[in-house]
XYZ file of C-alpha atoms in Angstrom:
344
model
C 0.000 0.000 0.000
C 1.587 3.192 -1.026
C 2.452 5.433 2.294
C 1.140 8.903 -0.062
C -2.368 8.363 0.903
C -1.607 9.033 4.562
C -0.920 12.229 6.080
C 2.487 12.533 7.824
C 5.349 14.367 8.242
C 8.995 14.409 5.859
C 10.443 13.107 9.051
C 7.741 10.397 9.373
C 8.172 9.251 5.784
C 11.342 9.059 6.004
C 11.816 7.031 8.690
C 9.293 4.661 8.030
C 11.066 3.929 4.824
C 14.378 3.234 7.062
C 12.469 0.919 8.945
C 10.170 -0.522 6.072
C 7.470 0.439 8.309
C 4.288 0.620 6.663
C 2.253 3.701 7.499
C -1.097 2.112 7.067
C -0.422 0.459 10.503
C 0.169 3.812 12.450
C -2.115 5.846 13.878
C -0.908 9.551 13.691
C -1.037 11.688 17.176
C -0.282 15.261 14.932
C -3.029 17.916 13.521
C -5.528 16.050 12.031
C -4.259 12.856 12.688
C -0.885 13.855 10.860
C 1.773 10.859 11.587
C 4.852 12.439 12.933
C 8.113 11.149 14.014
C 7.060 10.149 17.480
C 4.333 7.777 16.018
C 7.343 6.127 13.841
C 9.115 5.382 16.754
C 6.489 4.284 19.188
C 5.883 1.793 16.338
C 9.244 0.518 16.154
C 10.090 0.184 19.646
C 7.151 -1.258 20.845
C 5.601 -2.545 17.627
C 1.902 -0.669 18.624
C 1.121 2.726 19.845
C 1.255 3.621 23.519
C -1.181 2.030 26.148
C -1.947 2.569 29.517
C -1.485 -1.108 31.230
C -5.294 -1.211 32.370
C -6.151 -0.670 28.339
C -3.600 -3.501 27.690
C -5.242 -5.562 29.760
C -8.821 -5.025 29.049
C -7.770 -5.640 25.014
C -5.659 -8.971 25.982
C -9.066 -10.199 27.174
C -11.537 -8.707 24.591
C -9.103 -9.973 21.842
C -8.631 -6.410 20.110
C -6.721 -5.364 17.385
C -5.051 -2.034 19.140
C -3.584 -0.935 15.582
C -7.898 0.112 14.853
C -7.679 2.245 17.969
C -6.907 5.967 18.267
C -5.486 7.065 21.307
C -6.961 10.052 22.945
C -4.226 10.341 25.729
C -0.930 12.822 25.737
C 0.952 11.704 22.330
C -1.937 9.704 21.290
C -1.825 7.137 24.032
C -4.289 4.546 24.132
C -5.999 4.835 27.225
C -8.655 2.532 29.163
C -11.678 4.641 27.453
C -10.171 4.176 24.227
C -10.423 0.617 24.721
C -14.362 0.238 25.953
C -15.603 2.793 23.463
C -14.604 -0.009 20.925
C -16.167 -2.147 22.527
C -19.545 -0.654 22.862
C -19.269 0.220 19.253
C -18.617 -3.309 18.418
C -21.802 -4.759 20.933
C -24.352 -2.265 19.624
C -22.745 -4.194 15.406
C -23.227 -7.408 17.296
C -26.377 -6.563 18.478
C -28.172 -4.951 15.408
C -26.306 -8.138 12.992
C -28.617 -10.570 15.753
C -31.804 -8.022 15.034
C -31.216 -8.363 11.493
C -30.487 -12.108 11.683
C -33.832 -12.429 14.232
C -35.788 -10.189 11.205
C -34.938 -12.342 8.679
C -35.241 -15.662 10.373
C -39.135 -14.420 11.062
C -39.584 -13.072 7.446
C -38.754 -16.660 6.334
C -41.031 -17.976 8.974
C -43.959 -16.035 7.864
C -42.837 -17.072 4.059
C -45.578 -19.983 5.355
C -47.701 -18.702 6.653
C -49.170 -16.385 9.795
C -47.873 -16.599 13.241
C -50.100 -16.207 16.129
C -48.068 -15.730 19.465
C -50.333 -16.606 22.120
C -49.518 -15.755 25.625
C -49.266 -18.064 28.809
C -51.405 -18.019 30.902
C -50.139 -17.960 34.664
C -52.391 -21.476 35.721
C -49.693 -22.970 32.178
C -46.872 -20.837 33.623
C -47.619 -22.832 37.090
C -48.066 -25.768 35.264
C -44.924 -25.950 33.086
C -42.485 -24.898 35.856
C -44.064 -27.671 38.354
C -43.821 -30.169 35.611
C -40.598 -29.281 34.676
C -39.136 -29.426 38.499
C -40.421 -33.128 38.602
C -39.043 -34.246 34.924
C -35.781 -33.154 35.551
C -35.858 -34.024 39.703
C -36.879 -37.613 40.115
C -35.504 -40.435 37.847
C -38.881 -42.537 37.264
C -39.965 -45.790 36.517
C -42.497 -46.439 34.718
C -44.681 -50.007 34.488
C -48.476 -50.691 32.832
C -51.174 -53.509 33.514
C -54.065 -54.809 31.807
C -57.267 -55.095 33.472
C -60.534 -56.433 32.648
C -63.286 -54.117 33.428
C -66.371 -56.594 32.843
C -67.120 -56.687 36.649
C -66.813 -52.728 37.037
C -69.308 -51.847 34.244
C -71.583 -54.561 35.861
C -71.528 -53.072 39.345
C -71.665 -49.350 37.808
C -75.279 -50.467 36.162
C -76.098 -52.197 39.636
C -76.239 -49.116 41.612
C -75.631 -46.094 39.209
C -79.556 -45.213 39.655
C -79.836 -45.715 43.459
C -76.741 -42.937 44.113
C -77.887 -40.523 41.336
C -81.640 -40.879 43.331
C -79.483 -40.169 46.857
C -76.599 -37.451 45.656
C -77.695 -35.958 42.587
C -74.778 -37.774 41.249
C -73.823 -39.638 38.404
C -71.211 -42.426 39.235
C -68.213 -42.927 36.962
C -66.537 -45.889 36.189
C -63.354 -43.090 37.352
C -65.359 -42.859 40.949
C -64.836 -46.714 41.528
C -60.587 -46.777 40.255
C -60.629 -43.899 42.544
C -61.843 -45.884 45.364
C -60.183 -49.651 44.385
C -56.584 -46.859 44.449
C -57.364 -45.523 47.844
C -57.855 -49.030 49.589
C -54.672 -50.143 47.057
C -52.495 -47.580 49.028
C -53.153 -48.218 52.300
C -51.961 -51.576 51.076
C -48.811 -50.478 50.038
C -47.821 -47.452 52.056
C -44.295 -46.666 49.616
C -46.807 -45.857 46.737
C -48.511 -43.321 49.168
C -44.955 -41.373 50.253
C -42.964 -38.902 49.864
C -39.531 -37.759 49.977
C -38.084 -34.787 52.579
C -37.027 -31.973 51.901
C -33.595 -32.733 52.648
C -33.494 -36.203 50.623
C -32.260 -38.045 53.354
C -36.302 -39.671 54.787
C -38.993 -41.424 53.272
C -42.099 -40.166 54.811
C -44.950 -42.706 54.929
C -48.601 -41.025 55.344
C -51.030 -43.015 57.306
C -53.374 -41.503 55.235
C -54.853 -41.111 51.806
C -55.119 -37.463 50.087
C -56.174 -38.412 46.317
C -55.534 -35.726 44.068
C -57.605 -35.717 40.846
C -56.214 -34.527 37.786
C -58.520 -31.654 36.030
C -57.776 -30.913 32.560
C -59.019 -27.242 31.610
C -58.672 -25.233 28.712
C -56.095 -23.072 30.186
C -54.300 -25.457 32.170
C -54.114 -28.555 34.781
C -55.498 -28.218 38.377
C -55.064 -31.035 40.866
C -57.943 -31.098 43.491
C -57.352 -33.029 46.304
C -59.667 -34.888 48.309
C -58.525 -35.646 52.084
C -58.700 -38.467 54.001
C -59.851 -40.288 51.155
C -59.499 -43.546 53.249
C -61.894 -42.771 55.450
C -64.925 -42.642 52.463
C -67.061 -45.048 51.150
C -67.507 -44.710 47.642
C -70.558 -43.154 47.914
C -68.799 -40.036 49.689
C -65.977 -40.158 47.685
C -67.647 -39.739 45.233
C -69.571 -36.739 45.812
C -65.940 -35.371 46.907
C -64.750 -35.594 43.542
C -67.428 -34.753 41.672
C -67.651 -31.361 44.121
C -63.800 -30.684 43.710
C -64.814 -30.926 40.079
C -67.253 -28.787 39.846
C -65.681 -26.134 41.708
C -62.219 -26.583 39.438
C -64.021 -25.889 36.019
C -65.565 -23.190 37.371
C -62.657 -21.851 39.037
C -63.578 -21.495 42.572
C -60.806 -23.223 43.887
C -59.561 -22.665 47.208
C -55.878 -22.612 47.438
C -56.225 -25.977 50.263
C -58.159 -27.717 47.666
C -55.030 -27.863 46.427
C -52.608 -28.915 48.925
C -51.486 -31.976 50.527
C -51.927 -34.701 47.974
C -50.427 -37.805 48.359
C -51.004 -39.715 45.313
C -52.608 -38.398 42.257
C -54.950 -40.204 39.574
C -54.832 -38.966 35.833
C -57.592 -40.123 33.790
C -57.291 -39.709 29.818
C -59.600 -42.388 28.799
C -62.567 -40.329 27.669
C -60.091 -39.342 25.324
C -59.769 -42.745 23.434
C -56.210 -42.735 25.067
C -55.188 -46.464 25.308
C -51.793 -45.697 27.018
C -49.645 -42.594 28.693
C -47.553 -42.470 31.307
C -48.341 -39.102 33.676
C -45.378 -36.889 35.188
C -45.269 -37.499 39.070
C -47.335 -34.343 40.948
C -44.837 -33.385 43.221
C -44.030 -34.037 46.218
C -45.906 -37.326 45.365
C -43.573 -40.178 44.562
C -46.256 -41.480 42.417
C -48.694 -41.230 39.462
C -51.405 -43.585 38.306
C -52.100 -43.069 34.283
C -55.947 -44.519 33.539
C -56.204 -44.679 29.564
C -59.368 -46.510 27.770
C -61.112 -49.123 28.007
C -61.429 -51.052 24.861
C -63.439 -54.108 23.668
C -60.160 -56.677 22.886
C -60.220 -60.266 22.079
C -58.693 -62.237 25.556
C -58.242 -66.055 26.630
C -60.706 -66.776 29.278
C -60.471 -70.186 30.531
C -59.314 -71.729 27.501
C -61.478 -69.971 25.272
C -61.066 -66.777 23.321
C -63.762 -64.052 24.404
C -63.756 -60.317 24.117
C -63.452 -58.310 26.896
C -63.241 -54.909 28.289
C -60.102 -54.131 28.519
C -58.605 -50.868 30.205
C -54.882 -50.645 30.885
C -53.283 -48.999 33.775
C -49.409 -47.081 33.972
C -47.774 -45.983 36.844
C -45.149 -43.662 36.894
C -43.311 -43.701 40.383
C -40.044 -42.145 41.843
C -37.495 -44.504 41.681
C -35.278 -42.602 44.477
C -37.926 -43.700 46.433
C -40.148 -46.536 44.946
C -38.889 -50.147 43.639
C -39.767 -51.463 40.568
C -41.181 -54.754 42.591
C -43.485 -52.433 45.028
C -44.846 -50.669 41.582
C -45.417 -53.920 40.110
C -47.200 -55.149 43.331
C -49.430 -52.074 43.643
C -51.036 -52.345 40.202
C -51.499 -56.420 40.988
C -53.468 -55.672 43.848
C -55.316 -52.652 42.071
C -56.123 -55.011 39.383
C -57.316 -57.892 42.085
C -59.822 -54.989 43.416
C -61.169 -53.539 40.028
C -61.413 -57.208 38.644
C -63.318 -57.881 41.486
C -64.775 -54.356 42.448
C -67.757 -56.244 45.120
C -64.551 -56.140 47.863
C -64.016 -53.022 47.785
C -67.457 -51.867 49.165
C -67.378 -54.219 51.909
């Protein structure tokens, strides 16, 4: 690069020449940033212009080219200043390149079609931070079960009519899992526990609070009924169907929520023939109940069709054994395949 495009000094030029120092690389400290000898010399003794040892630094870090600063100290010293005022020049490139890069990446978006950016709601907000908490806190386990559902349906027609006389109530096929899962837990007390706080106890509740998974349009409320143990099914049922009733039409109160100890998530209405639910924390356990579907099945020999409804549950394995899982849904399935115990 020829040195005549670059204002300096006879002096300057002549030295630089000496030194077969090109002047492109110096920044000049005279009137209008004339290079004079000084500049020349700066370069060739130090190889850059000089820096205070704070703007040193602060480039060493950044990774900046100090030949593309200007000084603005005594004999065009490259102070601290000097140093950050690049920098905030080269942010606020970096930062309208991303804009750009954003604008274009959403132009080519919309090249589709509309976009429709739909807020969340604070009940989804809730919803995705508690689900996320127990995804990435508790390594589960998760195991299913088959169960024939011919005896349910029969007692559901038995005595649907006398309880809808007496409550008001329709009884759900949901209403009698929900009661078979209560007198399952008391059975086996690690399905109904939950971990401390500190990770170090397994706390076993003498007690049943069922939680009931809601599904509503702008999120998932769990309503818990307490005590559950204590109910027959005719009161537990009018439990849940109250708890429901008052979580679709949001009147809620904030202990309706609290203090589950086992939750039930129903997605059979919903032709679902197999899920497997997150674990409602601090619960250590989930029970998934999916569809129940007419299937061909081998009943004494012979090849009938059945009802057939399968059950997942999703436990904490920090706390819960594969063999207590497997046990829990065997006696589950012993109660709902032969539902006439569980109202004794």
């Amino acid at each position: 690069m020829s040195d005549i495009k670059f204002r300096a000094t006879p002096v300057a030029r002549f030295l630089s020449k000496q030194n077969n120092i090109d002047l492109s690389l110096l920044k000049g400290t005279g009137p209008k940033g004339r290079i004079q000898k000084e500049d020349v010399l700066n370069f060739k003794n130090f190889g850059i212009l000089k820096i205070s040892s704070l703007a040193k630094k602060i480039a060493e870090v950044e990774g900046i080219d100090l030949t593309k600063i200007v000084g603005t100290g005594v004999n065009g010293k490259i102070l601290k200043e000097d140093v950050l005022d690049l920098l905030k020049n080269k942010d606020n490139t970096l930062k309208e390149n991303e804009k750009k890069e954003n604008q274009l990446e959403i132009s080519a978006e919309k090249s589709y079609g509309e976009i429709e950016e739909i807020p969340m709601s604070m009940m989804r907000r809730t919803v995705a931070k508690r689900m996320s908490e127990s995804y990435f806190t508790a390594p589960v386990f998760v195991a299913n079960i088959e169960v024939d559902m011919t005896e349910v349906k029969k007692l559901r027609e038995s005595i649907i009519e006398q309880l809808k006389e007496e409550t008001g109530y329709k009884l759900t096929v949901t209403d009698i899992i929900s009661l078979a899962t209560v007198k399952s837990l008391i059975k086996h007390p690690y399905i109904n526990c939950s971990l401390s706080k500190d990770g170090t106890k397994i706390l076993l509740h003498k007690y049943v609070n069922l939680a009931m998974a809601v599904g509503l349009e702008n999120g998932l409320l769990t309503p818990v009924v307490k005590n559950a143990e204590k109910m027959n099914l005719r009161e537990l049922m009018i439990s849940l169907k109250d708890l429901t009733k008052k979580a679709v039409e949001m009147k809620l109160e904030s202990e309706d929520l609290e203090d589950s100890t086992f939750t039930v998530s129903n997605l059979g209405m919903f032709g679902i023939d197999s899920f497997a639910p997150i674990i409602n924390q601090p619960n250590s356990a989930i029970l998934g109940v999916s569809a129940t579907v007419d299937k061909p099945v081998v009943v004494n020999g012979e090849i009938v069709v059945r009802p057939i409804m399968k059950l997942s549950i999703t436990v904490d394995h920090r706390v819960v054994d594969g063999m207590e899982a497997a046990k829990f849904l065997n006696t589950l399935k012993n109660y709902l395949e032969n539902p006439i115990s569980i109202l004794v």
